[in-house]
CSV table of C-alpha atoms in Angstrom, one decimal:
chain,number,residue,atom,x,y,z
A,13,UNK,CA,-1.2,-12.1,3.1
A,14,UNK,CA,2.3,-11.1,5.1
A,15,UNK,CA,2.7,-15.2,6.9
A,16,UNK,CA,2.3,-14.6,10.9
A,17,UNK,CA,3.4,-15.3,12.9
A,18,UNK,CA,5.8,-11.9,13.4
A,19,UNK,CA,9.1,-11.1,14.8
A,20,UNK,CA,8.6,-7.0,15.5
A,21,UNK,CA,11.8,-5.1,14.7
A,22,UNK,CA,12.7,-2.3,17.3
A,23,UNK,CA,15.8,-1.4,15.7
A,24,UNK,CA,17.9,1.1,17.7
A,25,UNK,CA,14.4,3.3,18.0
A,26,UNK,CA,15.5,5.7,21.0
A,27,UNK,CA,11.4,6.7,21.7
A,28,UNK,CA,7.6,5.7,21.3
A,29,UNK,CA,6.8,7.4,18.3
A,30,UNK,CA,9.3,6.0,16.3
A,31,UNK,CA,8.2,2.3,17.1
A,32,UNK,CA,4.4,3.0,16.3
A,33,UNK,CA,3.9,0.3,13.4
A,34,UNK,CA,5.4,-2.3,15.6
A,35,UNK,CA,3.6,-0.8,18.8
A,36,UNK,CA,0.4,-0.9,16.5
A,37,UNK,CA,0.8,-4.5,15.2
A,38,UNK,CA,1.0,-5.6,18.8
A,39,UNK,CA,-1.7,-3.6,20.1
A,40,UNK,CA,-4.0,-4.8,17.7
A,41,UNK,CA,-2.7,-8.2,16.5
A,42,UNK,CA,-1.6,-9.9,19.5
A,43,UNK,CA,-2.5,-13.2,18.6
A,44,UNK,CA,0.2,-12.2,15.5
A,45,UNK,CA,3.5,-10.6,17.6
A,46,UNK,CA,6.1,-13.7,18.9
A,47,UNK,CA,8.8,-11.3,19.9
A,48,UNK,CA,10.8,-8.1,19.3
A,49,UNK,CA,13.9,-7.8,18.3
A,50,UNK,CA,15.8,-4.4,19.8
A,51,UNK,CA,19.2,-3.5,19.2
A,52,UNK,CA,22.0,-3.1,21.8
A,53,UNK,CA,20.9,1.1,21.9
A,54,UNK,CA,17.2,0.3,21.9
A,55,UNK,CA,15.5,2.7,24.6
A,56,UNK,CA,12.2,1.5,24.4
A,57,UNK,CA,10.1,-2.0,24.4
A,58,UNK,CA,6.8,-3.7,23.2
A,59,UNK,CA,7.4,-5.5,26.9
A,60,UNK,CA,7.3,-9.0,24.5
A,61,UNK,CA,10.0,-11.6,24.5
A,62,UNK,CA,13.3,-10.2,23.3
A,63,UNK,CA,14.6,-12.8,20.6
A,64,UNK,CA,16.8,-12.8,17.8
A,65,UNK,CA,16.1,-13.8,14.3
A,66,UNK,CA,17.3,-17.9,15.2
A,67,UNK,CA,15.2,-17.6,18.4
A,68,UNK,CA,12.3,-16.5,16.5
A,69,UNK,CA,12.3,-18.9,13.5
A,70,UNK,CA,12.5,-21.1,16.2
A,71,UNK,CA,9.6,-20.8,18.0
A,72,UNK,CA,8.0,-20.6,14.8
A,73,UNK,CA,7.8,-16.9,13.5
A,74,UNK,CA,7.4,-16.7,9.6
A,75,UNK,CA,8.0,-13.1,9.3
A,76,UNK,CA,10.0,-9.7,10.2
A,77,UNK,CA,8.2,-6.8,10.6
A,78,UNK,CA,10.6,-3.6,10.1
A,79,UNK,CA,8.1,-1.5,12.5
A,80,UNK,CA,10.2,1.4,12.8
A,81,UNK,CA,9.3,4.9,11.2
A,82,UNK,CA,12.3,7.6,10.9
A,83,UNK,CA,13.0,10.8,8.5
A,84,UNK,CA,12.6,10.0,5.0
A,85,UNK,CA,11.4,6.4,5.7
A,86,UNK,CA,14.9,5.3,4.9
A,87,UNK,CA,16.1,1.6,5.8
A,88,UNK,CA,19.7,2.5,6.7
A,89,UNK,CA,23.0,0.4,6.9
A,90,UNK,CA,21.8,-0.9,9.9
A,91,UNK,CA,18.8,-2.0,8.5
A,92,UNK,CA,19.8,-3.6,5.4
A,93,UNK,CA,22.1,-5.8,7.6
A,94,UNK,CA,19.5,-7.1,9.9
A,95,UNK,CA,17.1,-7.8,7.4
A,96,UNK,CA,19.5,-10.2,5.8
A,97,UNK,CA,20.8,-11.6,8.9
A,98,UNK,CA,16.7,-12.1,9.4
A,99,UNK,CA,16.4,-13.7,5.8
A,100,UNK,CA,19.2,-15.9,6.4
A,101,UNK,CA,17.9,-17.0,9.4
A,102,UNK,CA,14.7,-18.7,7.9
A,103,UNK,CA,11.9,-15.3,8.5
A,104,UNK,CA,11.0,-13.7,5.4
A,105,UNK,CA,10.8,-9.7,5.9
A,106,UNK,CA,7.7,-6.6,5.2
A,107,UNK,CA,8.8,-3.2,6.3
A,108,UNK,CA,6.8,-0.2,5.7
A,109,UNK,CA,9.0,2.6,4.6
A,110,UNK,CA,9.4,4.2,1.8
A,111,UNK,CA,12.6,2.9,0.9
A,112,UNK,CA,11.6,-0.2,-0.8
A,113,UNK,CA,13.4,-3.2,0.4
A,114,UNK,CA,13.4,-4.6,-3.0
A,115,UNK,CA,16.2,-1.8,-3.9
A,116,UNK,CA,18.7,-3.4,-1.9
A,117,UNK,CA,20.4,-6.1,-4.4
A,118,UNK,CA,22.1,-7.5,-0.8
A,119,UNK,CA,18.4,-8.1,-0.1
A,120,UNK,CA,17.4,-9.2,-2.4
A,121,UNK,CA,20.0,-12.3,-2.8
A,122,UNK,CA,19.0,-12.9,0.7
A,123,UNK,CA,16.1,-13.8,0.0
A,124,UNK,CA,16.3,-15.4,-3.6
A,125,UNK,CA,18.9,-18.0,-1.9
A,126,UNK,CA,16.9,-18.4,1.0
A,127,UNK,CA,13.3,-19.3,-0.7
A,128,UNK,CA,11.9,-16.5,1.3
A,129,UNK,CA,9.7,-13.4,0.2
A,130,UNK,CA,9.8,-9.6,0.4
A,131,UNK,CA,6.9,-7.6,1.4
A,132,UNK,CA,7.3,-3.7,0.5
A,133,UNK,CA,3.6,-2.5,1.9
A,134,UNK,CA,3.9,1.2,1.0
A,135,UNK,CA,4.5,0.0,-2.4
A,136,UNK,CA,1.3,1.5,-4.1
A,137,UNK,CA,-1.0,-0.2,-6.8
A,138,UNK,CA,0.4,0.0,-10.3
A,139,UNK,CA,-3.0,1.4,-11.9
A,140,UNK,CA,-4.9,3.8,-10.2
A,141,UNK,CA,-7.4,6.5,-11.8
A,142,UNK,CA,-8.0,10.1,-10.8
A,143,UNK,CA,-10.8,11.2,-8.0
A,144,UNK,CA,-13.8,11.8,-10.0
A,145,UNK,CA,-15.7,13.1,-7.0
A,146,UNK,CA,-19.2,11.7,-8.0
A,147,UNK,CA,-21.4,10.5,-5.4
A,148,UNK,CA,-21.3,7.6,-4.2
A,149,UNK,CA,-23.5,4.3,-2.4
A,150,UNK,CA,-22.6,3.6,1.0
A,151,UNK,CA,-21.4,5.0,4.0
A,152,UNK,CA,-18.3,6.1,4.9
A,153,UNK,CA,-16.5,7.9,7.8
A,154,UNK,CA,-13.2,9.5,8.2
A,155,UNK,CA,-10.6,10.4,11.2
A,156,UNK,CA,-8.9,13.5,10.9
A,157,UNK,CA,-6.4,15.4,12.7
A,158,UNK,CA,-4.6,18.2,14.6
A,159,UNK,CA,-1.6,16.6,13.9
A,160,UNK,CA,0.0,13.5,12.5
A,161,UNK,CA,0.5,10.6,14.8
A,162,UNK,CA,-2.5,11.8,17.0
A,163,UNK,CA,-4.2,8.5,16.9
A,164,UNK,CA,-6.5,8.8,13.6
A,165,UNK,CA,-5.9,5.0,13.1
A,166,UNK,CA,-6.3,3.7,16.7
A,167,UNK,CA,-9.8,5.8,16.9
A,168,UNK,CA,-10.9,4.1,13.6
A,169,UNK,CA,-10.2,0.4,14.8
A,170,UNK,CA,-11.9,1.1,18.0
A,171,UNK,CA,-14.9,2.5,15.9
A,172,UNK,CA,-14.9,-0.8,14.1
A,173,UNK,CA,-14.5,-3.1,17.1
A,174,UNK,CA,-17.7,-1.3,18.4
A,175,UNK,CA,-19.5,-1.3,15.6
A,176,UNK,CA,-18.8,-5.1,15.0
A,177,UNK,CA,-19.7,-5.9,18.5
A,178,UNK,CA,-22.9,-4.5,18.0
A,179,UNK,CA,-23.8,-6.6,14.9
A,180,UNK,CA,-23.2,-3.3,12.7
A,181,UNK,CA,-21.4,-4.2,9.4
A,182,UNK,CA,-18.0,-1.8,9.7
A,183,UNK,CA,-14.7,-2.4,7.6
A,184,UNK,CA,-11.2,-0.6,8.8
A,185,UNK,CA,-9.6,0.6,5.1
A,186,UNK,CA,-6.1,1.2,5.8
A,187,UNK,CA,-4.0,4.2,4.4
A,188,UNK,CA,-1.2,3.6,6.2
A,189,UNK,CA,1.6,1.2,6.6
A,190,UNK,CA,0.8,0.2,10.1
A,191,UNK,CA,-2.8,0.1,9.4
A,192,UNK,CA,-1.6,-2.3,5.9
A,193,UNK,CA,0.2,-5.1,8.3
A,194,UNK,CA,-3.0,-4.8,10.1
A,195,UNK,CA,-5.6,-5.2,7.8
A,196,UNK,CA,-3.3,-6.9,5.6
A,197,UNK,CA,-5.2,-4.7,2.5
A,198,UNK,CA,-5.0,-0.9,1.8
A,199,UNK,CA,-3.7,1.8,0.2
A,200,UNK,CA,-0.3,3.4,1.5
A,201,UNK,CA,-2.0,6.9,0.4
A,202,UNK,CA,1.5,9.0,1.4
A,203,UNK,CA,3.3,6.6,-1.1
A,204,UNK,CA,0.7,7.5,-4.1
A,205,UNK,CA,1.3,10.2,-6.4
A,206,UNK,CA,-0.7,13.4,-6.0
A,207,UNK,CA,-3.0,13.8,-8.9
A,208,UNK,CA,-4.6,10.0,-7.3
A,209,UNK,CA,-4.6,10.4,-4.0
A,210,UNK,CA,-8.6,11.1,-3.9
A,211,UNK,CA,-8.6,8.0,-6.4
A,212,UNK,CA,-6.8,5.2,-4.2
A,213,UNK,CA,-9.1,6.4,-1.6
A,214,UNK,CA,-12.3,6.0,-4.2
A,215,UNK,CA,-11.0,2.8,-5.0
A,216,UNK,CA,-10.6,1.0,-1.6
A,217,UNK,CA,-14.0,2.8,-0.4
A,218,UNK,CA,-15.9,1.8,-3.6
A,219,UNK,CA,-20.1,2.0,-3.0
A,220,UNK,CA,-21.7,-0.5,-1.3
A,221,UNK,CA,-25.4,-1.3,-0.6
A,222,UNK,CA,-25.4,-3.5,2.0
A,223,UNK,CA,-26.5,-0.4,5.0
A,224,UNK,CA,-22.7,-1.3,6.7
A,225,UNK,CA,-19.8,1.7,6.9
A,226,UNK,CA,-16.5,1.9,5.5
A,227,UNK,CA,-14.1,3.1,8.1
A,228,UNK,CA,-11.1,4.9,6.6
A,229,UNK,CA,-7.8,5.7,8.5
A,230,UNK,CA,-7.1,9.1,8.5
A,231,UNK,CA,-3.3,10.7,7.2
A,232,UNK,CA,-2.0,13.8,8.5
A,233,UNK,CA,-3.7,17.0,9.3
A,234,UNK,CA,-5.1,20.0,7.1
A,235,UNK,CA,-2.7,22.1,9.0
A,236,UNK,CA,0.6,20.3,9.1
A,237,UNK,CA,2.7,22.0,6.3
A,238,UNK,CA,4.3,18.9,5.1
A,239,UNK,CA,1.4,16.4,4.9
A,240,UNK,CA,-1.8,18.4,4.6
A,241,UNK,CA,-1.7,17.7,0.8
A,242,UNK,CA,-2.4,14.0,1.8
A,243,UNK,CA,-4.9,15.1,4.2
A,244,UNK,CA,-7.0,17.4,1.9
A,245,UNK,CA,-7.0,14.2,-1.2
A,246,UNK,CA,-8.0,11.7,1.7
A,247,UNK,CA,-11.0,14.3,2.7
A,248,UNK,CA,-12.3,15.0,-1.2
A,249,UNK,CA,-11.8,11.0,-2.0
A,250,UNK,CA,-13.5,9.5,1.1
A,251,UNK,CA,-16.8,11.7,0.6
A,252,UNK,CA,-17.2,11.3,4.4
A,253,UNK,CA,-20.5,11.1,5.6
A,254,UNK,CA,-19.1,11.2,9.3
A,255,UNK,CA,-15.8,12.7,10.2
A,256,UNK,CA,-14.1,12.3,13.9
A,257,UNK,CA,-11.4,14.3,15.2
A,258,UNK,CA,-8.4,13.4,17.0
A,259,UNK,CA,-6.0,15.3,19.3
A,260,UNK,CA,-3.1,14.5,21.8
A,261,UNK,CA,-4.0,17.3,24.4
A,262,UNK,CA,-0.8,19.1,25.5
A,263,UNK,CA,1.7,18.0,22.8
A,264,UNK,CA,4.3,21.0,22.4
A,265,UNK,CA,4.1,21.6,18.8
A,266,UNK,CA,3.6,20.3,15.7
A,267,UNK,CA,5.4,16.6,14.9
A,268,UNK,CA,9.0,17.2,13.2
A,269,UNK,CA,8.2,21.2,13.4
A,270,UNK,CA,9.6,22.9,16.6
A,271,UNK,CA,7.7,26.2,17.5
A,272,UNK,CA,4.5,25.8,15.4
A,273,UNK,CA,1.3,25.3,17.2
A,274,UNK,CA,-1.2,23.0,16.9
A,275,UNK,CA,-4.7,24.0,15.8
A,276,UNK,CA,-7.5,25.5,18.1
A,277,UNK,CA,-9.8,22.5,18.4
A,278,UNK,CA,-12.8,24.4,16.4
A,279,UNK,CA,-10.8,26.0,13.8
A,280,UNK,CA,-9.5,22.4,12.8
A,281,UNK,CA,-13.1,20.9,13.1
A,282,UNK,CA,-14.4,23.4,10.8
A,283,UNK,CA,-11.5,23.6,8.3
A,284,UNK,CA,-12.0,19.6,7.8
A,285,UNK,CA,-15.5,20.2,7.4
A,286,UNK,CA,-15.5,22.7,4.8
A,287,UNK,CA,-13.0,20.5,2.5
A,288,UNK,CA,-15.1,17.8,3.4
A,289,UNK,CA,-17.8,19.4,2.0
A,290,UNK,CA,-16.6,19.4,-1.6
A,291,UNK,CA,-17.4,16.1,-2.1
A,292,UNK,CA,-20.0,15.8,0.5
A,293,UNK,CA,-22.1,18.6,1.4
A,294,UNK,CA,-23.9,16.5,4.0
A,295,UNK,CA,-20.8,15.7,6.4
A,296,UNK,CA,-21.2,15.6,10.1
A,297,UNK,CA,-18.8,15.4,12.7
A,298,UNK,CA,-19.7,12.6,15.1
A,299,UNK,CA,-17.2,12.9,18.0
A,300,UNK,CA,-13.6,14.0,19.0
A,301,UNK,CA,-10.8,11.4,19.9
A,302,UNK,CA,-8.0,12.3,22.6
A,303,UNK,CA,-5.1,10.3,23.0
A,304,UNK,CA,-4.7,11.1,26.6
A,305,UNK,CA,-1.9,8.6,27.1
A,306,UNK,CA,0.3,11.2,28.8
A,307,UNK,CA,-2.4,12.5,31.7
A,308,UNK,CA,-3.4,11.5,34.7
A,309,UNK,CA,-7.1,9.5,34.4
A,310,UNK,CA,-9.1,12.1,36.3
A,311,UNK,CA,-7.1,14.8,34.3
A,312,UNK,CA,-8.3,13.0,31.2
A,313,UNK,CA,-11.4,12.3,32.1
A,314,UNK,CA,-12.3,16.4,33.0
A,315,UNK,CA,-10.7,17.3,29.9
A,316,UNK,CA,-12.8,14.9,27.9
A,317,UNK,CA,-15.9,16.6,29.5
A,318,UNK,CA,-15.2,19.7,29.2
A,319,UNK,CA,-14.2,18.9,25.4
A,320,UNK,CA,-17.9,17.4,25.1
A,321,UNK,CA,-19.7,20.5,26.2
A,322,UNK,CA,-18.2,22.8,24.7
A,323,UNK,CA,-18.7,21.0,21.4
A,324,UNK,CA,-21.8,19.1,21.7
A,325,UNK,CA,-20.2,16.1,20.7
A,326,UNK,CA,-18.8,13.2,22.7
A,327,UNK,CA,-15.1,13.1,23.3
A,328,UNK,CA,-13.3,10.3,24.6
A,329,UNK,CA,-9.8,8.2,24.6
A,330,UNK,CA,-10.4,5.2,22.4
A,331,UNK,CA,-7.5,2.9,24.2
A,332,UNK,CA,-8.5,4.0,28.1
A,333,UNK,CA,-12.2,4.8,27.7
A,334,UNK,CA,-14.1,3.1,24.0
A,335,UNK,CA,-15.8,4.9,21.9
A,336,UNK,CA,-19.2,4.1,22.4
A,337,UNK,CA,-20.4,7.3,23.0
A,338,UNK,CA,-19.2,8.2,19.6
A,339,UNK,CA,-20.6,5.0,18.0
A,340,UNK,CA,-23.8,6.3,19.7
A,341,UNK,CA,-24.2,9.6,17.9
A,342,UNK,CA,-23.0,7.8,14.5
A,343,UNK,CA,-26.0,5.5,15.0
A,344,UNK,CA,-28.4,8.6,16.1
A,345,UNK,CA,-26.9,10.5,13.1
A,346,UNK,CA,-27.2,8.2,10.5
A,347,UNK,CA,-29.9,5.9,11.8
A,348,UNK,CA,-32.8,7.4,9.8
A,349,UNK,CA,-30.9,7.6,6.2
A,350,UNK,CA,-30.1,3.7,6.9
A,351,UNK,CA,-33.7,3.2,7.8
A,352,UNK,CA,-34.7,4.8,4.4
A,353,UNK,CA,-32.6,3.2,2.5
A,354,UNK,CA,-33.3,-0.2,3.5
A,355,UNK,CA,-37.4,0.5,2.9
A,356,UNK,CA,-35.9,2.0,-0.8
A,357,UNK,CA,-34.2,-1.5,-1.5
């Protein structure tokens, strides 16, 4: 486990998107999140106490989180130096890019003089096996995508916070680095070579027989040129018997790719399903997941609607409205195979 509590690194992060693992560990692990640490051209703010990495070990936090996400995952000059400065300040250090901490020798020191520990998270597992695609025990559902970074990971935690508060058995299984700190288990699927990216997924989803769901955190989108590879190896792994979708109505284009469009809504749905289908003939979509952050509430609300009729499916924001209309049709969905299965056991 990553020692909490957490000093949140900001960096010099200039907007939201680029502070989303921080902004994600917050969100959902207050009771973890002292402080943030923002540099002198930070733009943007968890709105928690601003300390620096004395302040912090101070008032008792055991770890830095580098919660920043930029091209390449890279940790940078800037980087390196804070998260010695952090080290050397008593707070041992986890970031979540690809750029392994552990390759930094200055780092490295830091921490061997300091008695303090490093905590790569995209760092994959050493052995993994291939997808085999058999079936399965258990049930499992997926979030998928227009886009990346549409809110595939907040929509499964607020599936499993409904569940659970209904006294359903429901486990979040991370594939991402934010997801990681928060689960503190996972698989950083973008970090894992191809040919075992259905594998990881088969691996941290294994069967289980106990009637309760394994929630998986979405990567990506089928239509994203640079990550639908991830995507379609989370889709035949996970052998989804649910799938949700999730959309930020009105973004411009594609993240990182100026002047590509995002997907019609049905062509997307149906595209997931079919590659779903490979590995589970009997997938059904469940609901659809706005992030709606960036409209008015009535806007949001009429757009959500509309969404649900034309789909037959309910549609709603997971941080401004729940998701217990989608944990509804899950339940209505699935209700009679769990019923079955129980008399079979």
């Amino acid at each position: 486990m990553i020692p909490p509590p957490y000093l949140l690194y900001l960096g010099d992060s200039q907007n939201e998107l680029s502070v989303k693992t921080s902004r994600g560990v917050a969100y959902w692990r207050p009771e973890w999140s002292l402080g943030e640490h923002r540099g002198p051209d930070c733009t943007v703010t968890l709105n928690l106490p601003h300390l620096d990495f004395a302040e912090a070990a101070a008032r008792g936090a055991k770890t830095l989180i580098i919660g920043v996400a930029n091209a390449g995952g890279v940790l940078g000059p800037k980087i390196v130096a804070d998260a010695v400065k952090a080290l050397d300040a008593g707070l041992n250090v986890a970031s979540g890019l690809h750029e392994r901490l552990t390759a930094h020798p200055e780092i490295v020191a830091a921490a061997e003089r300091n008695g303090l520990s490093l905590f790569d998270v995209r760092e994959p597992p050493k052995k993994m096996d291939v997808g085999n695609g058999r079936p399965r025990a258990g049930h499992r559902l997926l979030t998928v995508g227009t886009d990346c970074s549409v809110g595939k990971m907040y929509t499964t935690l607020a599936i499993e916070r409904e569940m659970r508060g209904r006294g359903l058995n429901a486990d979040f299984r991370a594939t991402g680095q934010t997801g990681i700190f928060i689960a503190q288990s996972g698989v950083p699927i973008d970090a894992v070579i191809a040919d075992f990216i259905s594998g990881g997924i088969e691996a941290i989803t294994p069967a289980r027989t106990d009637g309760g769901w394994d929630l998986i955190e979405g990567q990506g989108s089928l239509f994203h040129p640079s990550f639908a590879g991830v995507s379609l190896g989370l889709l035949h792994g996970a052998q989804p018997d649910a799938i949700v979708l999730c959309h930020e109505p009105g973004r411009p284009h594609m993240r990182g790719i100026t002047g590509r469009a995002l997907p019609d809504l049905k062509a997307c749905l149906e595209a997931n399903l079919a590659s779903a289908a490979l590995t589970n003939p009997g997938v059904t979509p469940v609901g659809i997941a706005f992030n709606t952050s960036n409209l008015a509430p009535d806007e949001a609300r009429r757009l959500c609607d509309e969404t649900s009729a034309r789909f037959n499916l309910p549609c709603q924001d997971p941080v401004s409205m729940g998701v217990d209309q989608i944990v509804d049709r899950l339940v209505e969905c699935f209700a009679p195979l769990q019923s079955e299965q129980s008399v079979g056991r």
